[in-house]
């Protein structure tokens, strides 16, 4: 009988994911022989280097960026590290899995929490760690969509460490909050939109549901690697390609515009793996990036957005 392939999962956290919360979620995942949680690029690179030095035959590593979908630079940076490892360790097979949540699943969990935790008279604060101006702006769009078809509560946005904070966001409503003379009493509820946790704030997702999402993505990455030789790295390198300001090198630079091929990543609801194909169409080269076209979504059939622990 052939020896079982050793499997290791590395859950790589950005600023929008709590290593402690992620550690709780990945404990007990039976798909992998070992799970490791990293929280900086240096730590991820060091962890991979250590694994590459081990004399383990046919080792398979799955690396998963821990984000609720808005941290596109994290996905791209993680892909670069995986690419570096792949080039230098041909004896180890490595795959980059899609994040556990994408825009659609994050929206579903936010709506479920709004319906469960708020009423039409309340104020719901959708809160997240600040990622970058573009990812933060995306949160306002998601919050607006979450408000649609939810409880009817007023929905506002706040961040942990930049303007507007939770207290700044709630300041205009202070006179009416918890006023016992009002019937019903108006309450405020803070709901996370990332994979961080905080006291007196509702998490975006329970650790049990997060474990399910992580398991789905990791199994998909293993399947695509082993059965289709698709490691998910190439397309993820461009996850943040259209994320940010767009500055054309066209007429403003003397009319010497140039073009290059553009990779579009197409996420599929049935497996959620980030992969894509190249289109050789030309367009003006952008010095920075604008909105992304990499989608990482999952089938919600196996994840209960209304689940509570």
PDB file of C-alpha atoms in Angstrom:
ATOM      1  CA  UNK A   1       0.000   0.000   0.000  1.00  0.00           C
ATOM      2  CA  UNK A   2       1.349   3.426  -0.943  1.00  0.00           C
ATOM      3  CA  UNK A   3       2.274   5.738   1.901  1.00  0.00           C
ATOM      4  CA  UNK A   4      -0.253   8.462   2.630  1.00  0.00           C
ATOM      5  CA  UNK A   5       0.682  11.890   1.287  1.00  0.00           C
ATOM      6  CA  UNK A   6       1.632  14.246   4.158  1.00  0.00           C
ATOM      7  CA  UNK A   7      -0.582  17.335   4.075  1.00  0.00           C
ATOM      8  CA  UNK A   8      -0.003  20.668   5.799  1.00  0.00           C
ATOM      9  CA  UNK A   9      -2.349  23.675   5.880  1.00  0.00           C
ATOM     10  CA  UNK A  10      -0.946  27.151   6.466  1.00  0.00           C
ATOM     11  CA  UNK A  11      -3.587  29.742   7.349  1.00  0.00           C
ATOM     12  CA  UNK A  12      -1.989  33.114   6.642  1.00  0.00           C
ATOM     13  CA  UNK A  13      -3.575  36.095   8.425  1.00  0.00           C
ATOM     14  CA  UNK A  14      -3.583  39.695   7.311  1.00  0.00           C
ATOM     15  CA  UNK A  15      -4.605  42.720   9.359  1.00  0.00           C
ATOM     16  CA  UNK A  16      -8.259  41.748   8.969  1.00  0.00           C
ATOM     17  CA  UNK A  17      -7.944  38.327  10.622  1.00  0.00           C
ATOM     18  CA  UNK A  18      -7.270  37.402  14.245  1.00  0.00           C
ATOM     19  CA  UNK A  19      -4.649  34.621  14.546  1.00  0.00           C
ATOM     20  CA  UNK A  20      -6.340  33.434  17.741  1.00  0.00           C
ATOM     21  CA  UNK A  21      -9.754  33.206  16.046  1.00  0.00           C
ATOM     22  CA  UNK A  22      -8.257  31.418  13.042  1.00  0.00           C
ATOM     23  CA  UNK A  23      -6.363  28.992  15.291  1.00  0.00           C
ATOM     24  CA  UNK A  24      -9.614  28.043  17.013  1.00  0.00           C
ATOM     25  CA  UNK A  25     -11.291  27.464  13.653  1.00  0.00           C
ATOM     26  CA  UNK A  26      -8.579  25.236  12.167  1.00  0.00           C
ATOM     27  CA  UNK A  27      -8.116  23.042  15.227  1.00  0.00           C
ATOM     28  CA  UNK A  28      -9.338  19.551  14.491  1.00  0.00           C
ATOM     29  CA  UNK A  29      -9.500  19.786  10.692  1.00  0.00           C
ATOM     30  CA  UNK A  30      -8.997  16.131   9.785  1.00  0.00           C
ATOM     31  CA  UNK A  31      -8.000  16.764   6.166  1.00  0.00           C
ATOM     32  CA  UNK A  32      -4.496  17.817   7.235  1.00  0.00           C
ATOM     33  CA  UNK A  33      -1.736  16.241   9.289  1.00  0.00           C
ATOM     34  CA  UNK A  34      -0.707  19.664  10.575  1.00  0.00           C
ATOM     35  CA  UNK A  35      -2.161  23.175  10.576  1.00  0.00           C
ATOM     36  CA  UNK A  36      -0.027  26.282  11.017  1.00  0.00           C
ATOM     37  CA  UNK A  37      -1.217  29.876  11.488  1.00  0.00           C
ATOM     38  CA  UNK A  38       1.048  32.729  10.373  1.00  0.00           C
ATOM     39  CA  UNK A  39       0.445  36.451  10.737  1.00  0.00           C
ATOM     40  CA  UNK A  40       3.243  38.237   8.836  1.00  0.00           C
ATOM     41  CA  UNK A  41       4.855  37.795   5.447  1.00  0.00           C
ATOM     42  CA  UNK A  42       8.200  37.118   7.112  1.00  0.00           C
ATOM     43  CA  UNK A  43       6.647  34.426   9.285  1.00  0.00           C
ATOM     44  CA  UNK A  44       5.017  32.761   6.271  1.00  0.00           C
ATOM     45  CA  UNK A  45       8.269  32.755   4.315  1.00  0.00           C
ATOM     46  CA  UNK A  46      10.204  31.370   7.296  1.00  0.00           C
ATOM     47  CA  UNK A  47       7.601  28.653   7.892  1.00  0.00           C
ATOM     48  CA  UNK A  48       7.718  27.559   4.263  1.00  0.00           C
ATOM     49  CA  UNK A  49      11.523  27.578   4.268  1.00  0.00           C
ATOM     50  CA  UNK A  50      11.557  25.321   7.339  1.00  0.00           C
ATOM     51  CA  UNK A  51       9.110  22.909   5.702  1.00  0.00           C
ATOM     52  CA  UNK A  52      11.187  22.882   2.528  1.00  0.00           C
ATOM     53  CA  UNK A  53      14.236  21.732   4.482  1.00  0.00           C
ATOM     54  CA  UNK A  54      12.411  18.747   5.958  1.00  0.00           C
ATOM     55  CA  UNK A  55      13.172  15.371   4.419  1.00  0.00           C
ATOM     56  CA  UNK A  56       9.518  14.526   3.807  1.00  0.00           C
ATOM     57  CA  UNK A  57       8.655  12.584   0.683  1.00  0.00           C
ATOM     58  CA  UNK A  58       5.747  13.845  -1.458  1.00  0.00           C
ATOM     59  CA  UNK A  59       4.783  16.653   0.942  1.00  0.00           C
ATOM     60  CA  UNK A  60       1.699  18.684  -0.048  1.00  0.00           C
ATOM     61  CA  UNK A  61       1.232  22.196   1.373  1.00  0.00           C
ATOM     62  CA  UNK A  62      -1.904  24.322   1.066  1.00  0.00           C
ATOM     63  CA  UNK A  63      -1.595  28.026   1.890  1.00  0.00           C
ATOM     64  CA  UNK A  64      -4.797  29.992   2.453  1.00  0.00           C
ATOM     65  CA  UNK A  65      -5.025  33.796   2.851  1.00  0.00           C
ATOM     66  CA  UNK A  66      -7.308  34.531   5.795  1.00  0.00           C
ATOM     67  CA  UNK A  67      -9.590  37.364   4.714  1.00  0.00           C
ATOM     68  CA  UNK A  68     -13.290  37.953   4.243  1.00  0.00           C
ATOM     69  CA  UNK A  69     -12.553  38.865   0.637  1.00  0.00           C
ATOM     70  CA  UNK A  70     -11.564  42.555   0.625  1.00  0.00           C
ATOM     71  CA  UNK A  71      -7.854  42.169   1.381  1.00  0.00           C
ATOM     72  CA  UNK A  72      -6.689  41.682  -2.201  1.00  0.00           C
ATOM     73  CA  UNK A  73      -3.075  42.768  -1.525  1.00  0.00           C
ATOM     74  CA  UNK A  74      -2.833  39.943   1.033  1.00  0.00           C
ATOM     75  CA  UNK A  75      -3.889  37.414  -1.614  1.00  0.00           C
ATOM     76  CA  UNK A  76      -1.366  38.733  -4.149  1.00  0.00           C
ATOM     77  CA  UNK A  77       1.478  38.905  -1.623  1.00  0.00           C
ATOM     78  CA  UNK A  78       0.739  35.374  -0.418  1.00  0.00           C
ATOM     79  CA  UNK A  79       0.823  34.175  -4.024  1.00  0.00           C
ATOM     80  CA  UNK A  80       4.250  35.780  -4.520  1.00  0.00           C
ATOM     81  CA  UNK A  81       5.601  33.944  -1.488  1.00  0.00           C
ATOM     82  CA  UNK A  82       4.143  30.665  -2.742  1.00  0.00           C
ATOM     83  CA  UNK A  83       5.695  31.283  -6.162  1.00  0.00           C
ATOM     84  CA  UNK A  84       9.098  31.854  -4.538  1.00  0.00           C
ATOM     85  CA  UNK A  85       8.773  28.624  -2.586  1.00  0.00           C
ATOM     86  CA  UNK A  86       7.683  26.641  -5.639  1.00  0.00           C
ATOM     87  CA  UNK A  87      10.700  27.800  -7.655  1.00  0.00           C
ATOM     88  CA  UNK A  88      13.124  26.785  -4.921  1.00  0.00           C
ATOM     89  CA  UNK A  89      11.562  23.542  -3.654  1.00  0.00           C
ATOM     90  CA  UNK A  90      10.656  21.265  -6.538  1.00  0.00           C
ATOM     91  CA  UNK A  91      10.371  18.306  -4.158  1.00  0.00           C
ATOM     92  CA  UNK A  92       7.314  19.813  -2.436  1.00  0.00           C
ATOM     93  CA  UNK A  93       3.921  20.445  -4.019  1.00  0.00           C
ATOM     94  CA  UNK A  94       2.286  23.698  -2.922  1.00  0.00           C
ATOM     95  CA  UNK A  95      -1.155  25.128  -3.682  1.00  0.00           C
ATOM     96  CA  UNK A  96      -2.723  28.477  -2.918  1.00  0.00           C
ATOM     97  CA  UNK A  97      -6.330  28.096  -1.794  1.00  0.00           C
ATOM     98  CA  UNK A  98      -9.020  30.729  -2.116  1.00  0.00           C
ATOM     99  CA  UNK A  99      -9.826  32.732   1.043  1.00  0.00           C
ATOM    100  CA  UNK A 100     -12.522  31.160   3.237  1.00  0.00           C
ATOM    101  CA  UNK A 101     -14.979  33.962   2.429  1.00  0.00           C
ATOM    102  CA  UNK A 102     -15.623  36.209  -0.552  1.00  0.00           C
ATOM    103  CA  UNK A 103     -17.943  39.151  -1.151  1.00  0.00           C
ATOM    104  CA  UNK A 104     -21.077  37.031  -1.598  1.00  0.00           C
ATOM    105  CA  UNK A 105     -20.579  34.873   1.485  1.00  0.00           C
ATOM    106  CA  UNK A 106     -19.579  37.867   3.613  1.00  0.00           C
ATOM    107  CA  UNK A 107     -22.748  39.622   2.500  1.00  0.00           C
ATOM    108  CA  UNK A 108     -24.847  36.558   3.372  1.00  0.00           C
ATOM    109  CA  UNK A 109     -23.405  36.354   6.885  1.00  0.00           C
ATOM    110  CA  UNK A 110     -23.866  40.089   7.469  1.00  0.00           C
ATOM    111  CA  UNK A 111     -27.513  39.931   6.410  1.00  0.00           C
ATOM    112  CA  UNK A 112     -28.125  36.896   8.625  1.00  0.00           C
ATOM    113  CA  UNK A 113     -26.594  38.658  11.630  1.00  0.00           C
ATOM    114  CA  UNK A 114     -28.583  41.825  10.953  1.00  0.00           C
ATOM    115  CA  UNK A 115     -31.825  39.844  10.855  1.00  0.00           C
ATOM    116  CA  UNK A 116     -30.940  37.904  13.985  1.00  0.00           C
ATOM    117  CA  UNK A 117     -29.474  40.678  16.144  1.00  0.00           C
ATOM    118  CA  UNK A 118     -31.271  43.895  15.136  1.00  0.00           C
ATOM    119  CA  UNK A 119     -34.717  45.331  14.537  1.00  0.00           C
ATOM    120  CA  UNK A 120     -35.958  48.152  12.335  1.00  0.00           C
ATOM    121  CA  UNK A 121     -35.539  50.650  15.188  1.00  0.00           C
ATOM    122  CA  UNK A 122     -31.862  49.859  15.809  1.00  0.00           C
ATOM    123  CA  UNK A 123     -28.527  51.086  14.497  1.00  0.00           C
ATOM    124  CA  UNK A 124     -26.118  48.478  13.158  1.00  0.00           C
ATOM    125  CA  UNK A 125     -22.443  49.386  12.892  1.00  0.00           C
ATOM    126  CA  UNK A 126     -20.565  47.291  10.329  1.00  0.00           C
ATOM    127  CA  UNK A 127     -16.986  47.353  11.625  1.00  0.00           C
ATOM    128  CA  UNK A 128     -13.630  46.172  10.291  1.00  0.00           C
ATOM    129  CA  UNK A 129      -9.921  46.618  10.685  1.00  0.00           C
ATOM    130  CA  UNK A 130      -8.651  49.173   8.187  1.00  0.00           C
ATOM    131  CA  UNK A 131      -6.956  47.465   5.218  1.00  0.00           C
ATOM    132  CA  UNK A 132      -6.292  50.212   2.666  1.00  0.00           C
ATOM    133  CA  UNK A 133      -8.416  53.077   1.276  1.00  0.00           C
ATOM    134  CA  UNK A 134      -9.813  50.975  -1.557  1.00  0.00           C
ATOM    135  CA  UNK A 135     -10.681  47.921   0.523  1.00  0.00           C
ATOM    136  CA  UNK A 136     -12.164  50.238   3.145  1.00  0.00           C
ATOM    137  CA  UNK A 137     -14.296  51.982   0.519  1.00  0.00           C
ATOM    138  CA  UNK A 138     -15.535  48.559  -0.587  1.00  0.00           C
ATOM    139  CA  UNK A 139     -16.902  48.015   2.926  1.00  0.00           C
ATOM    140  CA  UNK A 140     -19.355  50.895   2.431  1.00  0.00           C
ATOM    141  CA  UNK A 141     -20.700  49.158  -0.677  1.00  0.00           C
ATOM    142  CA  UNK A 142     -21.029  45.832   1.145  1.00  0.00           C
ATOM    143  CA  UNK A 143     -22.762  47.519   4.093  1.00  0.00           C
ATOM    144  CA  UNK A 144     -25.285  49.118   1.753  1.00  0.00           C
ATOM    145  CA  UNK A 145     -26.023  45.750   0.147  1.00  0.00           C
ATOM    146  CA  UNK A 146     -26.276  44.112   3.579  1.00  0.00           C
ATOM    147  CA  UNK A 147     -28.893  46.680   4.599  1.00  0.00           C
ATOM    148  CA  UNK A 148     -30.999  45.689   1.587  1.00  0.00           C
ATOM    149  CA  UNK A 149     -33.419  42.874   2.476  1.00  0.00           C
ATOM    150  CA  UNK A 150     -32.220  42.701   6.099  1.00  0.00           C
ATOM    151  CA  UNK A 151     -33.909  43.841   9.328  1.00  0.00           C
ATOM    152  CA  UNK A 152     -34.431  47.473   8.344  1.00  0.00           C
ATOM    153  CA  UNK A 153     -32.024  48.765  10.986  1.00  0.00           C
ATOM    154  CA  UNK A 154     -29.977  51.830  10.082  1.00  0.00           C
ATOM    155  CA  UNK A 155     -26.618  50.518   8.838  1.00  0.00           C
ATOM    156  CA  UNK A 156     -23.433  52.564   9.215  1.00  0.00           C
ATOM    157  CA  UNK A 157     -19.724  51.767   8.799  1.00  0.00           C
ATOM    158  CA  UNK A 158     -16.795  52.105  11.216  1.00  0.00           C
ATOM    159  CA  UNK A 159     -13.166  51.014  11.492  1.00  0.00           C
ATOM    160  CA  UNK A 160     -10.989  49.945  14.385  1.00  0.00           C
ATOM    161  CA  UNK A 161      -8.063  52.269  13.930  1.00  0.00           C
ATOM    162  CA  UNK A 162      -8.954  55.009  11.449  1.00  0.00           C
ATOM    163  CA  UNK A 163     -11.806  57.470  10.910  1.00  0.00           C
ATOM    164  CA  UNK A 164     -14.651  56.863  11.393  1.00  0.00           C
ATOM    165  CA  UNK A 165     -14.422  54.881  14.630  1.00  0.00           C
ATOM    166  CA  UNK A 166     -17.423  53.202  16.233  1.00  0.00           C
ATOM    167  CA  UNK A 167     -17.874  56.094  18.668  1.00  0.00           C
ATOM    168  CA  UNK A 168     -17.593  58.682  15.888  1.00  0.00           C
ATOM    169  CA  UNK A 169     -20.109  56.797  13.768  1.00  0.00           C
ATOM    170  CA  UNK A 170     -22.608  56.567  16.620  1.00  0.00           C
ATOM    171  CA  UNK A 171     -22.176  60.183  17.788  1.00  0.00           C
ATOM    172  CA  UNK A 172     -25.064  61.596  15.679  1.00  0.00           C
ATOM    173  CA  UNK A 173     -27.410  58.992  17.187  1.00  0.00           C
ATOM    174  CA  UNK A 174     -26.333  59.434  20.809  1.00  0.00           C
ATOM    175  CA  UNK A 175     -29.439  61.362  21.863  1.00  0.00           C
ATOM    176  CA  UNK A 176     -31.781  58.543  20.881  1.00  0.00           C
ATOM    177  CA  UNK A 177     -29.725  55.492  21.847  1.00  0.00           C
ATOM    178  CA  UNK A 178     -30.933  53.584  24.899  1.00  0.00           C
ATOM    179  CA  UNK A 179     -33.500  56.290  25.673  1.00  0.00           C
ATOM    180  CA  UNK A 180     -35.968  54.521  27.969  1.00  0.00           C
ATOM    181  CA  UNK A 181     -38.701  56.992  27.013  1.00  0.00           C
ATOM    182  CA  UNK A 182     -38.698  55.605  23.495  1.00  0.00           C
ATOM    183  CA  UNK A 183     -40.791  52.533  22.744  1.00  0.00           C
ATOM    184  CA  UNK A 184     -39.243  50.383  21.555  1.00  0.00           C
ATOM    185  CA  UNK A 185     -35.832  51.391  22.890  1.00  0.00           C
ATOM    186  CA  UNK A 186     -33.321  52.094  20.171  1.00  0.00           C
ATOM    187  CA  UNK A 187     -30.166  49.990  20.469  1.00  0.00           C
ATOM    188  CA  UNK A 188     -26.818  49.886  18.699  1.00  0.00           C
ATOM    189  CA  UNK A 189     -25.140  46.661  17.625  1.00  0.00           C
ATOM    190  CA  UNK A 190     -21.606  46.381  16.262  1.00  0.00           C
ATOM    191  CA  UNK A 191     -21.080  43.591  13.725  1.00  0.00           C
ATOM    192  CA  UNK A 192     -17.691  42.555  12.378  1.00  0.00           C
ATOM    193  CA  UNK A 193     -17.193  42.470   8.606  1.00  0.00           C
ATOM    194  CA  UNK A 194     -13.791  40.790   8.846  1.00  0.00           C
ATOM    195  CA  UNK A 195     -12.222  37.826  10.629  1.00  0.00           C
ATOM    196  CA  UNK A 196     -11.299  39.802  13.728  1.00  0.00           C
ATOM    197  CA  UNK A 197     -13.120  39.518  17.048  1.00  0.00           C
ATOM    198  CA  UNK A 198     -13.730  42.143  19.723  1.00  0.00           C
ATOM    199  CA  UNK A 199     -15.529  42.388  23.044  1.00  0.00           C
ATOM    200  CA  UNK A 200     -19.196  43.386  22.774  1.00  0.00           C
ATOM    201  CA  UNK A 201     -19.119  42.986  18.990  1.00  0.00           C
ATOM    202  CA  UNK A 202     -20.879  40.299  16.984  1.00  0.00           C
ATOM    203  CA  UNK A 203     -18.525  38.166  14.866  1.00  0.00           C
ATOM    204  CA  UNK A 204     -19.060  37.954  11.132  1.00  0.00           C
ATOM    205  CA  UNK A 205     -18.975  34.164  11.337  1.00  0.00           C
ATOM    206  CA  UNK A 206     -18.767  31.564  14.097  1.00  0.00           C
ATOM    207  CA  UNK A 207     -15.604  29.508  14.443  1.00  0.00           C
ATOM    208  CA  UNK A 208     -17.591  26.402  13.500  1.00  0.00           C
ATOM    209  CA  UNK A 209     -18.887  27.930  10.262  1.00  0.00           C
ATOM    210  CA  UNK A 210     -15.443  29.342   9.516  1.00  0.00           C
ATOM    211  CA  UNK A 211     -13.927  25.885   9.963  1.00  0.00           C
ATOM    212  CA  UNK A 212     -16.387  24.569   7.374  1.00  0.00           C
ATOM    213  CA  UNK A 213     -15.475  27.327   4.910  1.00  0.00           C
ATOM    214  CA  UNK A 214     -11.746  26.735   5.423  1.00  0.00           C
ATOM    215  CA  UNK A 215     -12.181  22.989   4.976  1.00  0.00           C
ATOM    216  CA  UNK A 216     -14.151  23.459   1.731  1.00  0.00           C
ATOM    217  CA  UNK A 217     -11.532  25.742   0.221  1.00  0.00           C
ATOM    218  CA  UNK A 218      -8.592  23.595   1.330  1.00  0.00           C
ATOM    219  CA  UNK A 219     -10.104  20.385  -0.049  1.00  0.00           C
ATOM    220  CA  UNK A 220     -10.807  22.119  -3.343  1.00  0.00           C
ATOM    221  CA  UNK A 221      -7.211  23.347  -3.553  1.00  0.00           C
ATOM    222  CA  UNK A 222      -5.895  19.832  -2.915  1.00  0.00           C
ATOM    223  CA  UNK A 223      -8.213  18.363  -5.542  1.00  0.00           C
ATOM    224  CA  UNK A 224      -7.210  20.887  -8.186  1.00  0.00           C
ATOM    225  CA  UNK A 225      -3.524  20.395  -7.393  1.00  0.00           C
ATOM    226  CA  UNK A 226      -3.608  16.604  -7.427  1.00  0.00           C
ATOM    227  CA  UNK A 227      -6.136  15.984 -10.195  1.00  0.00           C
ATOM    228  CA  UNK A 228      -5.640  18.966 -12.509  1.00  0.00           C
ATOM    229  CA  UNK A 229      -2.113  20.176 -11.682  1.00  0.00           C
ATOM    230  CA  UNK A 230      -3.619  23.587 -10.874  1.00  0.00           C
ATOM    231  CA  UNK A 231      -1.860  25.210  -7.913  1.00  0.00           C
ATOM    232  CA  UNK A 232      -3.895  28.446  -7.998  1.00  0.00           C
ATOM    233  CA  UNK A 233      -0.790  30.631  -7.741  1.00  0.00           C
ATOM    234  CA  UNK A 234      -0.557  32.302 -11.152  1.00  0.00           C
ATOM    235  CA  UNK A 235      -4.011  33.903 -11.194  1.00  0.00           C
ATOM    236  CA  UNK A 236      -3.756  34.967  -7.543  1.00  0.00           C
ATOM    237  CA  UNK A 237      -0.603  36.937  -8.338  1.00  0.00           C
ATOM    238  CA  UNK A 238      -2.926  39.435 -10.032  1.00  0.00           C
ATOM    239  CA  UNK A 239      -5.569  39.498  -7.303  1.00  0.00           C
ATOM    240  CA  UNK A 240      -4.867  43.184  -6.622  1.00  0.00           C
ATOM    241  CA  UNK A 241      -3.998  44.071 -10.223  1.00  0.00           C
ATOM    242  CA  UNK A 242      -6.999  46.381 -10.613  1.00  0.00           C
ATOM    243  CA  UNK A 243      -7.093  47.523  -6.994  1.00  0.00           C
ATOM    244  CA  UNK A 244      -6.347  51.212  -6.519  1.00  0.00           C
ATOM    245  CA  UNK A 245      -5.887  54.405  -8.466  1.00  0.00           C
ATOM    246  CA  UNK A 246      -5.621  54.162 -12.247  1.00  0.00           C
ATOM    247  CA  UNK A 247      -2.890  56.267 -13.885  1.00  0.00           C
ATOM    248  CA  UNK A 248      -2.647  55.899 -17.652  1.00  0.00           C
ATOM    249  CA  UNK A 249       0.668  56.172 -19.498  1.00  0.00           C
ATOM    250  CA  UNK A 250      -1.148  57.419 -22.585  1.00  0.00           C
ATOM    251  CA  UNK A 251      -1.187  60.953 -24.028  1.00  0.00           C
ATOM    252  CA  UNK A 252      -0.239  62.576 -20.728  1.00  0.00           C
ATOM    253  CA  UNK A 253       3.150  60.818 -21.028  1.00  0.00           C
ATOM    254  CA  UNK A 254       3.742  61.957 -24.567  1.00  0.00           C
ATOM    255  CA  UNK A 255       1.369  59.610 -26.313  1.00  0.00           C
ATOM    256  CA  UNK A 256       3.481  56.497 -25.850  1.00  0.00           C
ATOM    257  CA  UNK A 257       0.851  54.215 -24.424  1.00  0.00           C
ATOM    258  CA  UNK A 258       1.604  50.520 -24.301  1.00  0.00           C
ATOM    259  CA  UNK A 259      -0.430  47.433 -23.690  1.00  0.00           C
ATOM    260  CA  UNK A 260      -0.058  44.028 -22.101  1.00  0.00           C
ATOM    261  CA  UNK A 261      -2.039  40.886 -21.611  1.00  0.00           C
ATOM    262  CA  UNK A 262      -4.473  40.795 -18.745  1.00  0.00           C
ATOM    263  CA  UNK A 263      -5.357  37.779 -16.643  1.00  0.00           C
ATOM    264  CA  UNK A 264      -8.944  37.424 -15.479  1.00  0.00           C
ATOM    265  CA  UNK A 265      -9.518  35.080 -12.563  1.00  0.00           C
ATOM    266  CA  UNK A 266     -12.870  33.355 -12.648  1.00  0.00           C
ATOM    267  CA  UNK A 267     -14.059  32.015  -9.312  1.00  0.00           C
ATOM    268  CA  UNK A 268     -16.678  29.275  -9.455  1.00  0.00           C
ATOM    269  CA  UNK A 269     -19.376  28.796  -6.847  1.00  0.00           C
ATOM    270  CA  UNK A 270     -19.007  25.040  -6.913  1.00  0.00           C
ATOM    271  CA  UNK A 271     -15.366  25.050  -5.858  1.00  0.00           C
ATOM    272  CA  UNK A 272     -14.243  28.588  -4.951  1.00  0.00           C
ATOM    273  CA  UNK A 273     -10.625  28.141  -6.142  1.00  0.00           C
ATOM    274  CA  UNK A 274      -8.869  31.181  -7.564  1.00  0.00           C
ATOM    275  CA  UNK A 275      -7.833  30.366 -11.101  1.00  0.00           C
ATOM    276  CA  UNK A 276      -8.061  31.980 -14.468  1.00  0.00           C
ATOM    277  CA  UNK A 277      -6.920  32.152 -18.045  1.00  0.00           C
ATOM    278  CA  UNK A 278      -5.038  34.750 -20.033  1.00  0.00           C
ATOM    279  CA  UNK A 279      -6.551  37.128 -22.528  1.00  0.00           C
ATOM    280  CA  UNK A 280      -4.054  38.776 -24.826  1.00  0.00           C
ATOM    281  CA  UNK A 281      -6.066  41.918 -25.413  1.00  0.00           C
ATOM    282  CA  UNK A 282      -4.203  45.164 -25.116  1.00  0.00           C
ATOM    283  CA  UNK A 283      -5.073  48.168 -23.007  1.00  0.00           C
ATOM    284  CA  UNK A 284      -3.297  51.173 -21.567  1.00  0.00           C
ATOM    285  CA  UNK A 285      -0.856  50.073 -18.887  1.00  0.00           C
ATOM    286  CA  UNK A 286      -1.792  51.376 -15.443  1.00  0.00           C
ATOM    287  CA  UNK A 287       0.898  52.332 -13.006  1.00  0.00           C
ATOM    288  CA  UNK A 288      -1.256  51.437 -10.041  1.00  0.00           C
ATOM    289  CA  UNK A 289      -4.382  49.339  -9.830  1.00  0.00           C
ATOM    290  CA  UNK A 290      -8.146  49.643 -10.020  1.00  0.00           C
ATOM    291  CA  UNK A 291     -11.090  47.403  -9.046  1.00  0.00           C
ATOM    292  CA  UNK A 292     -10.328  43.679  -9.052  1.00  0.00           C
ATOM    293  CA  UNK A 293     -11.781  40.951 -11.220  1.00  0.00           C
ATOM    294  CA  UNK A 294     -10.793  37.964  -9.107  1.00  0.00           C
ATOM    295  CA  UNK A 295     -13.782  36.355  -7.448  1.00  0.00           C
ATOM    296  CA  UNK A 296     -13.516  33.779  -4.688  1.00  0.00           C
ATOM    297  CA  UNK A 297     -16.936  32.541  -3.743  1.00  0.00           C
ATOM    298  CA  UNK A 298     -18.233  29.364  -2.176  1.00  0.00           C
ATOM    299  CA  UNK A 299     -21.318  27.245  -2.289  1.00  0.00           C
ATOM    300  CA  UNK A 300     -23.368  28.344   0.717  1.00  0.00           C
ATOM    301  CA  UNK A 301     -25.163  25.017   0.777  1.00  0.00           C
ATOM    302  CA  UNK A 302     -22.712  23.599   3.308  1.00  0.00           C
ATOM    303  CA  UNK A 303     -22.277  26.761   5.368  1.00  0.00           C
ATOM    304  CA  UNK A 304     -25.186  27.908   7.495  1.00  0.00           C
ATOM    305  CA  UNK A 305     -25.096  31.698   7.643  1.00  0.00           C
ATOM    306  CA  UNK A 306     -27.598  31.595  10.481  1.00  0.00           C
ATOM    307  CA  UNK A 307     -25.598  29.091  12.529  1.00  0.00           C
ATOM    308  CA  UNK A 308     -24.702  30.026  16.073  1.00  0.00           C
ATOM    309  CA  UNK A 309     -22.383  28.287  18.461  1.00  0.00           C
TER     310      UNK A 309
END
